[in-house]
Short mmCIF file of C-alpha atoms and ligand atoms in Angstrom, two decimals:
data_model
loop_
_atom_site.label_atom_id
_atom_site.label_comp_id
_atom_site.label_asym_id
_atom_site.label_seq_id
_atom_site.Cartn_x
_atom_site.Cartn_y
_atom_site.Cartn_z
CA UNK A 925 127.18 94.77 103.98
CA UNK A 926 124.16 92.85 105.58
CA UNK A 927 123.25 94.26 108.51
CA UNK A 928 122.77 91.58 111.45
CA UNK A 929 119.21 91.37 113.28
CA UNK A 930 118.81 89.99 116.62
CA UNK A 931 117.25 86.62 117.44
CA UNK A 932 115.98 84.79 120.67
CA UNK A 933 115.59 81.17 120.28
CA UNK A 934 114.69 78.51 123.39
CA UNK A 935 116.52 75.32 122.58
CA UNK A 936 116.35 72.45 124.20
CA UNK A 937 115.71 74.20 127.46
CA UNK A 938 118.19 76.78 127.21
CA UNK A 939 117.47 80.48 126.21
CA UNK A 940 120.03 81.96 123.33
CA UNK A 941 119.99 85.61 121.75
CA UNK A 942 122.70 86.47 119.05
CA UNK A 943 122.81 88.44 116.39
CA UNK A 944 122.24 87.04 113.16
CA UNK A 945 123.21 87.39 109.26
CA UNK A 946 119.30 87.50 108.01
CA UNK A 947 120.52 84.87 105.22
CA UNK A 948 121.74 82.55 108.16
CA UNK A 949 119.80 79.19 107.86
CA UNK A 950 118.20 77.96 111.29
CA UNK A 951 120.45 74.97 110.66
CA UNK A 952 123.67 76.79 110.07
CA UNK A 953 122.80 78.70 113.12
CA UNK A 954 122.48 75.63 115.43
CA UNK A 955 125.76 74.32 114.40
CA UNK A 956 127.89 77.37 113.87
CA UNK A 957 126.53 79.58 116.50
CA UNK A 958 125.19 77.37 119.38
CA UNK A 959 127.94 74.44 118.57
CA UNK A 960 124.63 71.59 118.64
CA UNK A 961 126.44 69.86 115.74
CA UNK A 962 123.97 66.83 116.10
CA UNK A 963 121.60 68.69 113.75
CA UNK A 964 123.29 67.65 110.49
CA UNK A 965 123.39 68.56 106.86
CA UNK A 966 122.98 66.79 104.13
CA UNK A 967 121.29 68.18 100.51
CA UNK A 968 120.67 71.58 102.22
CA UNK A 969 117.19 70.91 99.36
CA UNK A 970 114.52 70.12 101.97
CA UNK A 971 114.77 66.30 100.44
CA UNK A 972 116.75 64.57 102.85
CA UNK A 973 115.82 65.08 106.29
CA UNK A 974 118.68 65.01 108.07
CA UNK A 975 118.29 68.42 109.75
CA UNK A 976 114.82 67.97 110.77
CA UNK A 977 114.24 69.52 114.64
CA UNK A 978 111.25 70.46 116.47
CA UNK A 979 110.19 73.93 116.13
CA UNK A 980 107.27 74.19 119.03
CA UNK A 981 106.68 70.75 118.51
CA UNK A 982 106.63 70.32 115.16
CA UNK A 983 109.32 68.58 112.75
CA UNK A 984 110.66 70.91 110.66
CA UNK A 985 113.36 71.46 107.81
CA UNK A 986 116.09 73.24 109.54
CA UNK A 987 118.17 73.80 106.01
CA UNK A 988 114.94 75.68 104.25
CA UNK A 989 114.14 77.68 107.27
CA UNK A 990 116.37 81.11 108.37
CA UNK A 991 116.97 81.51 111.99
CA UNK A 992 115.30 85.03 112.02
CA UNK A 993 112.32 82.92 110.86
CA UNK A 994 112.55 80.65 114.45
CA UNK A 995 112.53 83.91 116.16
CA UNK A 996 110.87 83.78 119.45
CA UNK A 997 110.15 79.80 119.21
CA UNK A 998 111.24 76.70 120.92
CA UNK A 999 113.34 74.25 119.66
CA UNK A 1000 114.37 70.93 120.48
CA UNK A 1001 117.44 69.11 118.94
CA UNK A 1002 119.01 65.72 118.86
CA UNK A 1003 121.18 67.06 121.91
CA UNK A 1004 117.62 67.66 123.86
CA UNK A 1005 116.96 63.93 123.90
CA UNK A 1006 119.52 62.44 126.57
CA UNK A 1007 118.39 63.27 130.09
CA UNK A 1008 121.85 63.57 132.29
CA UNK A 1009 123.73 61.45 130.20
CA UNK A 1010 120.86 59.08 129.95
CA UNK A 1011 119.86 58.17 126.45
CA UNK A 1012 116.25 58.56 125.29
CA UNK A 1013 113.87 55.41 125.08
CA UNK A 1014 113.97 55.95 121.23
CA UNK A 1015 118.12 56.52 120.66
CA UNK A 1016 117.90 53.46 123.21
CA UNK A 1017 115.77 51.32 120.78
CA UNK A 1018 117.87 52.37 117.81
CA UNK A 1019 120.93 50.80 119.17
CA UNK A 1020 119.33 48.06 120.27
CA UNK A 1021 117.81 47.13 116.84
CA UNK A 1022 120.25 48.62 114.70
CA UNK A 1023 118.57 51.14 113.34
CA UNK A 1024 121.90 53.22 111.96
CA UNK A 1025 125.11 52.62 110.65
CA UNK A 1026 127.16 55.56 109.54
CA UNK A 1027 124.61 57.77 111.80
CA UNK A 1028 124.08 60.66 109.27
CA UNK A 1029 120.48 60.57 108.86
CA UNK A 1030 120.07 59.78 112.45
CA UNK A 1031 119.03 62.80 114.36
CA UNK A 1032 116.35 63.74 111.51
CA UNK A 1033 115.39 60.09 112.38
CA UNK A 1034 115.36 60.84 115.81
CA UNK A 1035 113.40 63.63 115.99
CA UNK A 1036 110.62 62.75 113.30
CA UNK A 1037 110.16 59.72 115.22
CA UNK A 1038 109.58 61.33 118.57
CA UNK A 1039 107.22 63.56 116.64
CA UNK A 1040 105.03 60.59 115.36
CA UNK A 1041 105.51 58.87 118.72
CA UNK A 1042 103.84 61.82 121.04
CA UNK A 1043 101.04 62.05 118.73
CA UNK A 1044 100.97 58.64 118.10
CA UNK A 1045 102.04 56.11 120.44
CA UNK A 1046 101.50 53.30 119.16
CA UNK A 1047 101.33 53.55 115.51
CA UNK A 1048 100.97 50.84 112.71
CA UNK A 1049 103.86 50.16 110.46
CA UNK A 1050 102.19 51.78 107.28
CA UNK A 1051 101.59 54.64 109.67
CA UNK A 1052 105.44 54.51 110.80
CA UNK A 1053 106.22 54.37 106.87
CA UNK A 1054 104.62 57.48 106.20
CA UNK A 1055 105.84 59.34 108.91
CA UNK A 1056 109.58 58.27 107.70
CA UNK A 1057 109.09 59.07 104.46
CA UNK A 1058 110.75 62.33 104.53
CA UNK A 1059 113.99 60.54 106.08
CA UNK A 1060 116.54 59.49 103.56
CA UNK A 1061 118.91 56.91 105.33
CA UNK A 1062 121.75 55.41 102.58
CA UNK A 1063 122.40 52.72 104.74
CA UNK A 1064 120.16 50.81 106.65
CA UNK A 1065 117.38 49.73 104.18
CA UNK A 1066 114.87 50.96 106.47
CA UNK A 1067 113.67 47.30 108.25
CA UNK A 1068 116.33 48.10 110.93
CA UNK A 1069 114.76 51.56 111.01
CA UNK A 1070 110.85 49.89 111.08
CA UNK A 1071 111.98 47.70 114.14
CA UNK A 1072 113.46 50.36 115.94
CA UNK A 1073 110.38 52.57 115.68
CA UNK A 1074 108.07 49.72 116.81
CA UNK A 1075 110.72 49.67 119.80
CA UNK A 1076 110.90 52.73 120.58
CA UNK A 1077 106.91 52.95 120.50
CA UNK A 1078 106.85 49.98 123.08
CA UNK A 1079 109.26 51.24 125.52
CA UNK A 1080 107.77 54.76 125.68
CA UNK A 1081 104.79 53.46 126.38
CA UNK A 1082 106.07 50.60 129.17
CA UNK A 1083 107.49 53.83 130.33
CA UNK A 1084 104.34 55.70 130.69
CA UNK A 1085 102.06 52.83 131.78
CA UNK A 1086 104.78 52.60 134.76
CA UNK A 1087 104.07 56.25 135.22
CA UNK A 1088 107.10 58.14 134.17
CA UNK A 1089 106.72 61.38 133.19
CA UNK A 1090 110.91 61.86 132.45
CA UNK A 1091 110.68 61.73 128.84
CA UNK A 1092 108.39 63.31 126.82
S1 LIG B 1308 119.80 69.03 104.81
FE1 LIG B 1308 117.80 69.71 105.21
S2 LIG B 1308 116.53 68.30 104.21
FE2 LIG B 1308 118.56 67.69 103.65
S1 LIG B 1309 122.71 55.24 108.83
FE1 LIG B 1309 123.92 56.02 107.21
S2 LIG B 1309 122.56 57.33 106.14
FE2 LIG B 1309 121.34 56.37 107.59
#
């Protein structure tokens, strides 16, 4: 019997505490305990990036970490980018430029991309290929992906030269 160890996680926004299974993957925990099914899982490996959220910032591999790990931290998921129903500038330039088809690999998308985008607004494409090359999408070929980035990067920052401060 494993005995179960308390965590308290901030995600997007929203304080949680639950007990835990120590062996409970901060991606298992997102979906089966707080029911933010975005996150999604694909090799559960570390390879494919589609359950990549922001841990204080920072993209990370929700499959290879445990949720005792996150233990005090703030997150941010896929659900954390809408504001009121309101999609974010960079789901936004996704649609727009058909950056997904089946959608799988699209929150790790999302969320690497808003990483790269805070640090660097307005990056080069090689710079945008780098940052992506975690992401594994089966479907798009990637140019759809490229565009949307470059998008997403000129919208956020449209957005900030006009002096909104709603998404960050
Ligand atoms: S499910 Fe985590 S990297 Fe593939
Ligand atoms: S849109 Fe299908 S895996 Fe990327």
């Amino acid at each position: 019997m494993t005995t179960q160890q308390k965590v308290q996680l901030t995600v997007n926004g929203v304080r949680h505490e639950a007990s835990v299974d120590p062996r409970t993957t901060l991606a298992d925990f997102l979906r089966g305990e707080l029911a933010l099914t975005g996150t999604h899982v694909g090799c559960e490996h570390g390879v494919c990036g589609a359950c990549t959220v922001l841990l204080e910032g920072r993209s990370v591999r929700a499959c290879l970490m445990l949720a005792v790990q996150a233990d005090g931290a703030s997150l941010m998921t896929v659900e954390g980018l809408e504001d009121h129903g309101k999609l974010h500038p960079i789901q936004e330039a996704f649609v727009e430029e058909h950056g997904l088809q089946c959608g799988f690999c699209t929150p790790g998308f999302l969320m690497t991309v808003h990483e790269l985008l805070r640090n660097r607004p307005d990056p080069s494409d090689e710079e945008i290929r780098d940052a992506l090359g975690g992401q594994i999408c089966r479907c798009t070929g990637y140019q759809a992906i490229l565009r949307s980035v470059r998008l997403a990067a000129a919208k956020l920052r449209a957005g900030h030269v006009a002096g909104s401060t709603q998404h960050s």
